[in-house]
mmCIF file of C-alpha atoms in Angstrom:
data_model
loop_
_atom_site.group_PDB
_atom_site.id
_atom_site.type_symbol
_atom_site.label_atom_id
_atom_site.label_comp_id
_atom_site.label_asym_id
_atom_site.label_seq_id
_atom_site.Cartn_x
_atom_site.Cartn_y
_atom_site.Cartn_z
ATOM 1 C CA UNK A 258 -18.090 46.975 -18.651
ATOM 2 C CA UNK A 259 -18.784 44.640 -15.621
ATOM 3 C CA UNK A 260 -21.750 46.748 -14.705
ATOM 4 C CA UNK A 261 -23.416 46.438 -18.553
ATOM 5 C CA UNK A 262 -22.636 43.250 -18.285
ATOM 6 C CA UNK A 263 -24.663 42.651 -14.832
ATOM 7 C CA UNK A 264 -27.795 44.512 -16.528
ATOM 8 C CA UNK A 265 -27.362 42.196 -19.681
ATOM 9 C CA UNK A 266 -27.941 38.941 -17.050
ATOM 10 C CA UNK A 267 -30.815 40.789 -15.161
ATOM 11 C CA UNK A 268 -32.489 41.462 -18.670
ATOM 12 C CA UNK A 269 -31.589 37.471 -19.878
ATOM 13 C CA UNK A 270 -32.919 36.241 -16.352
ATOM 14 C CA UNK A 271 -36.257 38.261 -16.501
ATOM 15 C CA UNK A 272 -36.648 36.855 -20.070
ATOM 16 C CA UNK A 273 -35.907 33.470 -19.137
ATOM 17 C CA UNK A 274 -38.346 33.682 -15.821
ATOM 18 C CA UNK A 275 -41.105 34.937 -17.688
ATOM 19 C CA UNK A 276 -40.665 32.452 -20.795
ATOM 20 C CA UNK A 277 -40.865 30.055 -18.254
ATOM 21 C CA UNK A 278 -43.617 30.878 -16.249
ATOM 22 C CA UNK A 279 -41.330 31.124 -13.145
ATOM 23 C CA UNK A 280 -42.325 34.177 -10.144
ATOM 24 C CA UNK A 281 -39.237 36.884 -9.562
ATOM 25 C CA UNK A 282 -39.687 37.996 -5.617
ATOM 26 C CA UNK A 283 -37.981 41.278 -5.926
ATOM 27 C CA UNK A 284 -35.350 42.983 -7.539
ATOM 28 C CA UNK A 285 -32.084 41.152 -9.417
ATOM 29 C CA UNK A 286 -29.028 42.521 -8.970
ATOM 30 C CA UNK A 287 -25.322 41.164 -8.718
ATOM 31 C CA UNK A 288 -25.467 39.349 -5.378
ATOM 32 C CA UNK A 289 -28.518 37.689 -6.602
ATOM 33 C CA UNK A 290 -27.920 33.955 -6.233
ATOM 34 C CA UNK A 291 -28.867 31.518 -9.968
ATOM 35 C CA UNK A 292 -28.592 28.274 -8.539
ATOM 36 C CA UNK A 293 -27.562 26.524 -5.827
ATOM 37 C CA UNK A 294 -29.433 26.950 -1.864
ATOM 38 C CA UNK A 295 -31.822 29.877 -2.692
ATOM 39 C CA UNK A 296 -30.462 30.217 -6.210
ATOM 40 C CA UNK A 297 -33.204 30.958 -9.068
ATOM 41 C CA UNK A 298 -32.868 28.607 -11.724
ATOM 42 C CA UNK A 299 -32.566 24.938 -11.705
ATOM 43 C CA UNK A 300 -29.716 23.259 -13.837
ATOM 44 C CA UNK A 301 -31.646 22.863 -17.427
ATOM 45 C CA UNK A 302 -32.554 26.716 -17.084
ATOM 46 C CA UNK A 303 -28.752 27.687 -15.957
ATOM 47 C CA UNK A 304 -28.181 26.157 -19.007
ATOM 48 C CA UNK A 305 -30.482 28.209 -21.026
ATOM 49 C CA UNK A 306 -29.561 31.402 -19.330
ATOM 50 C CA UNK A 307 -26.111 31.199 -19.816
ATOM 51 C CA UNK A 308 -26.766 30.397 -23.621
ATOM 52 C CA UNK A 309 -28.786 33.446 -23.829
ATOM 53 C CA UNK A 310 -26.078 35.370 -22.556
ATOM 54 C CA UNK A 311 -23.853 33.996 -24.803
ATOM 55 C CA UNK A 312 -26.041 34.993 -27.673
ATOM 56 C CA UNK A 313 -26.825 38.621 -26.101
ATOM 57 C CA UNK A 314 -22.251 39.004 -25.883
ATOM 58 C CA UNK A 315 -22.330 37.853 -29.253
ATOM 59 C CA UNK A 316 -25.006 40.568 -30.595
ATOM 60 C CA UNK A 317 -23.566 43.220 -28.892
ATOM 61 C CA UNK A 318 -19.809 42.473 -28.939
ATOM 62 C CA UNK A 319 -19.835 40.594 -32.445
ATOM 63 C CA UNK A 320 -17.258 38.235 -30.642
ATOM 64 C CA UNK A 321 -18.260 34.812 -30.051
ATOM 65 C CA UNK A 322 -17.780 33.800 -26.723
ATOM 66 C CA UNK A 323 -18.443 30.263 -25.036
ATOM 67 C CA UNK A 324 -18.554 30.716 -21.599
ATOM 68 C CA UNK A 325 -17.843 26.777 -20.804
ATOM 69 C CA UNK A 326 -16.452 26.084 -17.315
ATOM 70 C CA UNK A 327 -14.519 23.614 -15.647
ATOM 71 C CA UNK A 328 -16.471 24.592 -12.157
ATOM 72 C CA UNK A 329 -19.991 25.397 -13.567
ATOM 73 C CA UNK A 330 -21.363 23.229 -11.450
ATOM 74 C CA UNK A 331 -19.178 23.967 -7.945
ATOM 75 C CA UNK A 332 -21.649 25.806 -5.256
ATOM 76 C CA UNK A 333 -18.867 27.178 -4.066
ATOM 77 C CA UNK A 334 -16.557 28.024 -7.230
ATOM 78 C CA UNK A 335 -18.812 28.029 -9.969
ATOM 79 C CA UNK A 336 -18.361 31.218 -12.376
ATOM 80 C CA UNK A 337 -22.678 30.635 -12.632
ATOM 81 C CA UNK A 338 -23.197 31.237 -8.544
ATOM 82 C CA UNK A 339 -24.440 34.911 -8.840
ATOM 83 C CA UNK A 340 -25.542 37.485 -11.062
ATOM 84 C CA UNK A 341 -22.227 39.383 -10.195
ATOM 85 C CA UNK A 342 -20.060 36.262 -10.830
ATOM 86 C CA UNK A 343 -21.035 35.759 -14.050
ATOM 87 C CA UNK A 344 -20.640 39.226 -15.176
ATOM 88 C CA UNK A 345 -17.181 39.030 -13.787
ATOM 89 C CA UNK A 346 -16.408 35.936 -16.133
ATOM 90 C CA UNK A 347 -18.273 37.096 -18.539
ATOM 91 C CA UNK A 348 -16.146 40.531 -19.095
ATOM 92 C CA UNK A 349 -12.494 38.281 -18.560
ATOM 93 C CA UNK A 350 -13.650 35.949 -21.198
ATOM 94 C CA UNK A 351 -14.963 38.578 -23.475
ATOM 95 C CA UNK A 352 -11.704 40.412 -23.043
ATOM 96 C CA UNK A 353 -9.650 37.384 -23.770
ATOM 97 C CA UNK A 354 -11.547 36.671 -27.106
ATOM 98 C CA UNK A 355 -11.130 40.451 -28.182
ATOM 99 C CA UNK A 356 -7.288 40.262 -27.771
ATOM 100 C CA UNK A 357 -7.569 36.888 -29.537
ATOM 101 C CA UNK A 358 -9.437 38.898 -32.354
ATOM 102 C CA UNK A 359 -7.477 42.056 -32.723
ATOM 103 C CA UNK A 360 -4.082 40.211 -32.237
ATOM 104 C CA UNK B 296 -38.300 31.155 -44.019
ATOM 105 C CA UNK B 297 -39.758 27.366 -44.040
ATOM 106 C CA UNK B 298 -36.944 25.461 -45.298
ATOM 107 C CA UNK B 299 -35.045 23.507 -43.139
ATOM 108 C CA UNK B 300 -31.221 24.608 -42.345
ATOM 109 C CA UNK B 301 -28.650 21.601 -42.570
ATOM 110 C CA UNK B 302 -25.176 21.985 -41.284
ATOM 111 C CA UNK B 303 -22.797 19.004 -42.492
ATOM 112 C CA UNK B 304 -19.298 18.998 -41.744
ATOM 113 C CA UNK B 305 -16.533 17.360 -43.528
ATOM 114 C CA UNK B 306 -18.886 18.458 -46.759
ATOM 115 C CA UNK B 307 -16.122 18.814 -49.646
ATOM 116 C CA UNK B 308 -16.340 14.801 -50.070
ATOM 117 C CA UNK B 309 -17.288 11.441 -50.102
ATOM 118 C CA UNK B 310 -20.445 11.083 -47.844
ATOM 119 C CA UNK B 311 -20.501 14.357 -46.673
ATOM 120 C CA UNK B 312 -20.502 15.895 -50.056
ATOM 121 C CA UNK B 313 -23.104 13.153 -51.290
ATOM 122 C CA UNK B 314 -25.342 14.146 -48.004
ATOM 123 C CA UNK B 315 -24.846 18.507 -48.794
ATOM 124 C CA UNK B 316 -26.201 17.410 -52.773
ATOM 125 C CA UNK B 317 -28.960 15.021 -51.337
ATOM 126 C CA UNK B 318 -30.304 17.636 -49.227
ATOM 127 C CA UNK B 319 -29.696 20.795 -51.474
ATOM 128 C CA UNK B 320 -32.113 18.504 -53.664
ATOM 129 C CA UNK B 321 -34.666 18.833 -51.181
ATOM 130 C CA UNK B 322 -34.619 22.608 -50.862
ATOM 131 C CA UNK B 323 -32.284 22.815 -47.790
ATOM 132 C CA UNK B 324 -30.077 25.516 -46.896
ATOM 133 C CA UNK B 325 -27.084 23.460 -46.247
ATOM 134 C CA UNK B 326 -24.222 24.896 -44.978
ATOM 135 C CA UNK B 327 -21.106 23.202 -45.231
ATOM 136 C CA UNK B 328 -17.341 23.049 -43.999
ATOM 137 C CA UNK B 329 -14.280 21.774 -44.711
ATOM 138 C CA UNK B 330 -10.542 21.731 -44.101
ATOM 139 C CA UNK B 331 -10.503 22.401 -48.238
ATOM 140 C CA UNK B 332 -12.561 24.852 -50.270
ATOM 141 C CA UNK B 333 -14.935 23.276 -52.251
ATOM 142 C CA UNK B 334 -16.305 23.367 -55.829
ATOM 143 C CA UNK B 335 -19.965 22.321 -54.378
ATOM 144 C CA UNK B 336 -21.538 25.623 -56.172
ATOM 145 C CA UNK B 337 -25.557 26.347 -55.479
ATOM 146 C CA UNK B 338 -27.948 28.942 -54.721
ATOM 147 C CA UNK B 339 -28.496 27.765 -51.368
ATOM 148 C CA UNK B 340 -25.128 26.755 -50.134
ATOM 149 C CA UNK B 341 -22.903 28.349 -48.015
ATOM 150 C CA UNK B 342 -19.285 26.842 -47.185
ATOM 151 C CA UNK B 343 -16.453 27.911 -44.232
ATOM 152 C CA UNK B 344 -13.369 26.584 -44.604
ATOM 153 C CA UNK B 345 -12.117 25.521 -41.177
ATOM 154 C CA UNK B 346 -11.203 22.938 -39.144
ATOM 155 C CA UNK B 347 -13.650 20.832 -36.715
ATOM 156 C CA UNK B 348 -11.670 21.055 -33.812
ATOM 157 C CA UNK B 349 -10.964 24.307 -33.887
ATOM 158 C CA UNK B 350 -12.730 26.276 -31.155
ATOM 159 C CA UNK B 351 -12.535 29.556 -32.632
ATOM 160 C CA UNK B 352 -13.592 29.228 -36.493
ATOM 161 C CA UNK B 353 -16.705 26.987 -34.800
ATOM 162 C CA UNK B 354 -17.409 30.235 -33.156
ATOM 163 C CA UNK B 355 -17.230 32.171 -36.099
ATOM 164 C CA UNK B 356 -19.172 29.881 -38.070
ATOM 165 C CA UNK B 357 -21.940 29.450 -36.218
ATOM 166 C CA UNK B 358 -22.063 33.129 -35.268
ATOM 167 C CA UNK B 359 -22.804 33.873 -38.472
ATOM 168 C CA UNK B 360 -25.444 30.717 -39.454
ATOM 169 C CA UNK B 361 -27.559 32.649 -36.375
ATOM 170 C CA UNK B 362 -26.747 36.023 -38.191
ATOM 171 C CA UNK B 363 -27.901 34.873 -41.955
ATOM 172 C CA UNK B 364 -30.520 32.302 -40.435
ATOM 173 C CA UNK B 365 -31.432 32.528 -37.348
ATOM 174 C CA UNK B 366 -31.729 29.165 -36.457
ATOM 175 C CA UNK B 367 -30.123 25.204 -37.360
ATOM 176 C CA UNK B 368 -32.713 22.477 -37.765
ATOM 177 C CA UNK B 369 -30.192 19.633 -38.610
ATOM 178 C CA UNK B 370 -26.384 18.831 -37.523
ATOM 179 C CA UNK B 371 -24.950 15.654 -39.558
ATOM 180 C CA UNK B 372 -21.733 15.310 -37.935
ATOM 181 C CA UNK B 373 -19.709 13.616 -40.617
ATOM 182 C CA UNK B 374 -16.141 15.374 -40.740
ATOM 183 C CA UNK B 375 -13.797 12.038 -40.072
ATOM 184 C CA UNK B 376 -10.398 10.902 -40.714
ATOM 185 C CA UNK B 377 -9.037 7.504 -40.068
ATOM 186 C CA UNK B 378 -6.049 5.436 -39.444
ATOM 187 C CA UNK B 379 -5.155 2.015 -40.587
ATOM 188 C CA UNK B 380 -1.920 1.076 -38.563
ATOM 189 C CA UNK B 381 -1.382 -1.517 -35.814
ATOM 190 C CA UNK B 382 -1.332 0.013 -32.436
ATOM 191 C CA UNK B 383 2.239 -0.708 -32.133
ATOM 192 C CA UNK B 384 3.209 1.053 -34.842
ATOM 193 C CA UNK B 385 0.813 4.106 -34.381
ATOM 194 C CA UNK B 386 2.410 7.499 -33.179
ATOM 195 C CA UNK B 387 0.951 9.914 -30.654
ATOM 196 C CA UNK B 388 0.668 12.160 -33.115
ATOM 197 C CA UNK B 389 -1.387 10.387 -35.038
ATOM 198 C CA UNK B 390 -3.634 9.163 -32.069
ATOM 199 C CA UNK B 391 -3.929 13.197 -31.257
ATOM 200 C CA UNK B 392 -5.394 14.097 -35.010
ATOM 201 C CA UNK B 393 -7.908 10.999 -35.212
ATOM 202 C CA UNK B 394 -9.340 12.108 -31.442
ATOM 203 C CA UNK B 395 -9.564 16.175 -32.219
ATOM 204 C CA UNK B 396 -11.091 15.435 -35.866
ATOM 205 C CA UNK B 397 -13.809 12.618 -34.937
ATOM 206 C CA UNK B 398 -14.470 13.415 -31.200
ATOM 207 C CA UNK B 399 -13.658 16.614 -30.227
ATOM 208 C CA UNK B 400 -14.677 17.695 -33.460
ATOM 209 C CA UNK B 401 -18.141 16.253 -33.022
ATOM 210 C CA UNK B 402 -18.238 17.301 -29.437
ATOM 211 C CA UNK B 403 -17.596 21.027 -30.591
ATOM 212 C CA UNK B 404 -20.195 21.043 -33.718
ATOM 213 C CA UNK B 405 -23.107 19.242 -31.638
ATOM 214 C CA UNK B 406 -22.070 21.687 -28.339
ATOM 215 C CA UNK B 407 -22.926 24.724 -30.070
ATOM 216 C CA UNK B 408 -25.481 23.640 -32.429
ATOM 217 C CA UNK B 409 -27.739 22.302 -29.594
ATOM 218 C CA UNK B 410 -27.299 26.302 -28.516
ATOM 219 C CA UNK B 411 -28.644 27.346 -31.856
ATOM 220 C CA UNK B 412 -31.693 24.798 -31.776
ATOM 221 C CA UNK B 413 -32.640 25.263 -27.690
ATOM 222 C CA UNK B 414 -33.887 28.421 -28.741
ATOM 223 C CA UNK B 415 -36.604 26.614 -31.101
ATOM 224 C CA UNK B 416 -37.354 23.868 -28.632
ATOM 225 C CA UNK B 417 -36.166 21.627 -32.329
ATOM 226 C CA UNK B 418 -33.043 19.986 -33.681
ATOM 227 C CA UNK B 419 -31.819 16.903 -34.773
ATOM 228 C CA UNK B 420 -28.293 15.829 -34.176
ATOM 229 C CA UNK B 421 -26.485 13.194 -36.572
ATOM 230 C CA UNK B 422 -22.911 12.002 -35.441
ATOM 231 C CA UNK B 423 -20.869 9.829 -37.534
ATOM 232 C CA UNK B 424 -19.628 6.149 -36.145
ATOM 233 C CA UNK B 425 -18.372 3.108 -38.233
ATOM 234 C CA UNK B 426 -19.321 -0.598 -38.350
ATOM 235 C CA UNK B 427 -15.573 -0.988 -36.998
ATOM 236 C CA UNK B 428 -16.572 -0.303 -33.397
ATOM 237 C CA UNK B 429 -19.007 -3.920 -32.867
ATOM 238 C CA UNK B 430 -16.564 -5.838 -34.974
ATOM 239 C CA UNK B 431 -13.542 -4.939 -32.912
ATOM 240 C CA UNK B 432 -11.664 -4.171 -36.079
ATOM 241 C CA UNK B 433 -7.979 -4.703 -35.538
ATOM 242 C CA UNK B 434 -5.837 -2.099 -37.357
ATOM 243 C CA UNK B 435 -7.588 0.691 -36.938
ATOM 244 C CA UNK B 436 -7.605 0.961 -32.777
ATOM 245 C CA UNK B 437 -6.861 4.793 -32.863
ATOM 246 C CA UNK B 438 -10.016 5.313 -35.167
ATOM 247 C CA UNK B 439 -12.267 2.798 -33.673
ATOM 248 C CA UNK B 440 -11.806 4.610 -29.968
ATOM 249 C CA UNK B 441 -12.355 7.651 -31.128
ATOM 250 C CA UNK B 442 -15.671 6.511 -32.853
ATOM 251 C CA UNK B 443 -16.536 4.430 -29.370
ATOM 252 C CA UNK B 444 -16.112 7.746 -27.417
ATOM 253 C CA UNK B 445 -19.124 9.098 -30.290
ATOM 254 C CA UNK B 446 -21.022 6.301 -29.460
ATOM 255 C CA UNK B 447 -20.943 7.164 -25.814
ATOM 256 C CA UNK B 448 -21.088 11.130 -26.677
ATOM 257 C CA UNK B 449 -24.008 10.413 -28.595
ATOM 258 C CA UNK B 450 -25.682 8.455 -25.919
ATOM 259 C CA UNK B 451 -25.303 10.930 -22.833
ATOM 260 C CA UNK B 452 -26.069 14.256 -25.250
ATOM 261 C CA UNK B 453 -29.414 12.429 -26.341
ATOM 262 C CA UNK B 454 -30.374 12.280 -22.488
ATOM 263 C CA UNK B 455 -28.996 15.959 -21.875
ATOM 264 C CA UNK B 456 -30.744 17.999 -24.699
ATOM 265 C CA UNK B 457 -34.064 15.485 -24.680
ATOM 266 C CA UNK B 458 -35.686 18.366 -22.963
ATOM 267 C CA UNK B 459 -34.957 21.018 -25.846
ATOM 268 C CA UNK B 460 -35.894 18.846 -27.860
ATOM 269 C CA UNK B 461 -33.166 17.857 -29.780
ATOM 270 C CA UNK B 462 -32.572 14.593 -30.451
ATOM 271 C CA UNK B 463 -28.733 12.589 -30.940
ATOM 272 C CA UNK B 464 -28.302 9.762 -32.917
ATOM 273 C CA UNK B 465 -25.861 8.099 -34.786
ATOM 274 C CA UNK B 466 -25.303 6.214 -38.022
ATOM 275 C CA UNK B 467 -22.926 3.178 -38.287
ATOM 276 C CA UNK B 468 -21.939 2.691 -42.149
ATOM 277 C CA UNK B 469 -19.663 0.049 -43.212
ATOM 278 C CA UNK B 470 -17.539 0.429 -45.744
ATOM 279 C CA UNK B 471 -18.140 3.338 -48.744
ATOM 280 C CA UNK B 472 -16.051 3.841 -51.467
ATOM 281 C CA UNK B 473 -14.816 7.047 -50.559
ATOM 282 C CA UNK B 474 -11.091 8.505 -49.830
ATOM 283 C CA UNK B 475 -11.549 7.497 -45.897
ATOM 284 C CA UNK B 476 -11.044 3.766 -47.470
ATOM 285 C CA UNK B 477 -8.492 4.214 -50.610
ATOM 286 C CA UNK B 478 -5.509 3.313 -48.432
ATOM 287 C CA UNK B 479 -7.179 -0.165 -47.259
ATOM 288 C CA UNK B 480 -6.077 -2.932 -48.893
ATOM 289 C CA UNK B 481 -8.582 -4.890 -51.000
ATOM 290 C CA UNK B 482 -8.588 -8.080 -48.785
ATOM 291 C CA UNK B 483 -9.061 -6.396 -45.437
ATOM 292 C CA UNK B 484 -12.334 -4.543 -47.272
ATOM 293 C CA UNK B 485 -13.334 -7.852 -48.020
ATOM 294 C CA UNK B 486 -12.907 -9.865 -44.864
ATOM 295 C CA UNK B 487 -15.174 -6.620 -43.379
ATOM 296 C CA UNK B 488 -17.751 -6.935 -45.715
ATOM 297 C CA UNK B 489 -17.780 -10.608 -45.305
ATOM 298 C CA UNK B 490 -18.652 -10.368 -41.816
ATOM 299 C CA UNK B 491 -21.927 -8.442 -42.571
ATOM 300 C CA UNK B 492 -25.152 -10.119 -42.777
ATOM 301 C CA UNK B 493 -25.503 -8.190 -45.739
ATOM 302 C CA UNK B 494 -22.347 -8.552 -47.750
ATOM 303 C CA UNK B 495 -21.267 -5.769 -49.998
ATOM 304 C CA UNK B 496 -19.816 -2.656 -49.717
ATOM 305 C CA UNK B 497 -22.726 0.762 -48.871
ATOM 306 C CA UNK B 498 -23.396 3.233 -50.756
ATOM 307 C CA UNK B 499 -24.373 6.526 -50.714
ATOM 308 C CA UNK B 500 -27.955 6.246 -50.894
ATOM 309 C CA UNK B 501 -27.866 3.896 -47.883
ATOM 310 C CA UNK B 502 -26.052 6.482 -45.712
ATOM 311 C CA UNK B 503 -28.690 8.926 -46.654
ATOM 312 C CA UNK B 504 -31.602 6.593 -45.780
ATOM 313 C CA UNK B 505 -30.895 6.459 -42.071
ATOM 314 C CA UNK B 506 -29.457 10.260 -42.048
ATOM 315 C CA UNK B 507 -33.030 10.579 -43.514
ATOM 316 C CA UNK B 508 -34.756 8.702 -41.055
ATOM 317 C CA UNK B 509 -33.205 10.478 -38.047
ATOM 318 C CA UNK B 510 -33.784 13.935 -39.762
ATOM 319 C CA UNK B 511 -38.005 13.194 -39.811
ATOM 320 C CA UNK B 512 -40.185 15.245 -37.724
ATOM 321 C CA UNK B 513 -41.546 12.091 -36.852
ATOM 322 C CA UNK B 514 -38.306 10.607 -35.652
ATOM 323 C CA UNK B 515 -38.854 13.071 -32.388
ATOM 324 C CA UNK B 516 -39.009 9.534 -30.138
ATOM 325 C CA UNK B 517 -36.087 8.845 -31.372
ATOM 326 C CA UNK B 518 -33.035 9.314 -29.459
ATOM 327 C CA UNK B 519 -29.689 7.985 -28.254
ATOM 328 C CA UNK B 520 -29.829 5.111 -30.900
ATOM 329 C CA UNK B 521 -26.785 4.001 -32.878
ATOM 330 C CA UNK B 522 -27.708 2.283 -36.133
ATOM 331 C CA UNK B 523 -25.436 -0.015 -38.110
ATOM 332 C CA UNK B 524 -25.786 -0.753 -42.018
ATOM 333 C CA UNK B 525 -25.235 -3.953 -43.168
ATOM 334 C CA UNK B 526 -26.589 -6.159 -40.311
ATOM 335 C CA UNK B 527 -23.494 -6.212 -38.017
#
């Protein structure tokens, strides 16, 4: 699940880079930092990505899932940090709204 | 398709219901909710039965506006209740409901439409405030912070989603005759109206005017404004 989930971002990230006009060095995978020191996006496109991811758990789950935060912002706790973090809270969040559905 | 989508909430009456007909008229898909099913029957009208504040039928709803539209042009915010009671005499209970209806409510609807209209780089956001915020209106202290808290909500979302261009505004009525007012007696209605510039009760057709206004293409400057009726 987490690893789907981790291709899912890289896919949403690419998309967002290139509808943005902003240069990928190398390859994205789930230590790859989104914002912060060294991170990829800036705040408006963290935004954007993790509504696109959103959307792309929505299509392929049919669960809606809002993956709001308390820490989003935290360099050092946010669920946003890396690729790999917010696969990880991705999957627990998805997993809570499909118990929430099927119970 | 080329008609605009308009979501209204709070759509089975009074100005809510007036606003689903007005636009309907002008070849809108409007989609509508309510606590209540509704009798509001047309070719291009959709309604959910749900709450406002509730997290998970927002979910649902607007998972399935992106499935049957793909996109939201318009949010008009409307879904209210108030509360006419001293704030001695109002319970916590009470002071809960009024908050989750008319803010959280409005924070929900206009959190996860703005995700709907980012992806169009459009949308315009209505929320719903009252006349009784600048007039300090005394009775009513539970319904008058929560509508203060839209005015601020209102302000700060117009600077946060400027950039996907969406823009946040709100409209101020005074009083309507609608349900929301029944339970006021006649001579508080009156002492409001009286301190108007413009002194009668609003109508329908005024409400729309602004909602109107803010709706425009045109109205793309305009953002983080909270307009009154009435002159107060």
């Amino acid at each position: 699940m987490s690893e789907d989930l981790t291709q899912m971002i890289i896919a949403a990230t690419r998309d967002l880079a290139a509808e943005q006009g902003v240069e990928i060095d190398g390859t994205l995978d789930a230590n790859t930092r989104l914002f912060g020191e060294g991170g990829l996006l800036d705040s408006m496109a963290l935004v954007s990505l993790v509504i696109a991811v959103e959307q792309a758990l929505e299509e392929k789950y049919e669960v809606g899932v809002a993956l709001a935060d308390e820490k989003a912002l935290s360099q050092r706790s946010s669920p946003y940090r890396t690729i790999g973090t917010l696969a990880a809270y991705a999957a627990q969040e998805l997993a809570t709204r499909r118990k929430g559905k099927s119970g | 398709m080329a008609e605009p989508v308009t979501l209204i909430t709070g759509a089975r009456k009074g100005i809510g219901r007036h606003l689903a007909e007005h636009y309907l008229a002008q070849g809108h898909r409007v989609i509508g909710c309510s606590r209540e099913a509704t009798d509001l029957a047309h070719a291009h009208y959709r309604h959910a039965t749900i709450d406002v504040a509730d997290e998970a039928g927002a979910m649902a709803l607007f998972a399935s506006l992106r499935k049957e539209y793909g996109r939201l042009d318009h949010l008009i915010n409307n879904a209210g209740i108030a509360s006419m009671n001293h704030s001695l005499l109002t319970p916590i209970d009470t002071v809960r409901r009024v908050m989750e209806t008319n803010l959280t409510g409005t924070f929900l609807f206009a959190r996860e439409a703005a995700k709907v209209m980012q992806r169009a780089k459009f949308g315009r956001i209505v929320n719903f405030t009252t006349v009784a915020v600048p007039l300090r209106l005394e009775g009513e202290a539970a319904y008058v912070a929560s509508k203060a808290a839209v005015e601020a909500l209102t302000r700060v979302m117009a600077r946060e989603l400027a950039d996907f261009g969406i823009t946040v505004n709100a409209v101020g009525p005074v009083p309507v005759q609608t349900d929301l007012i029944r339970a006021v007696p006649q001579e508080k209605i009156a002492g409001l109206v009286a301190r108007q510039a413009i002194k009668r009760l609003g109508t329908f057709a005024d409400v729309a005017n602004v909602v109107d206004f803010f709706l425009r293409r045109e109205s793309g400057f305009v953002t983080g404004q909270v307009l009154y009726l009435g002159g107060v």
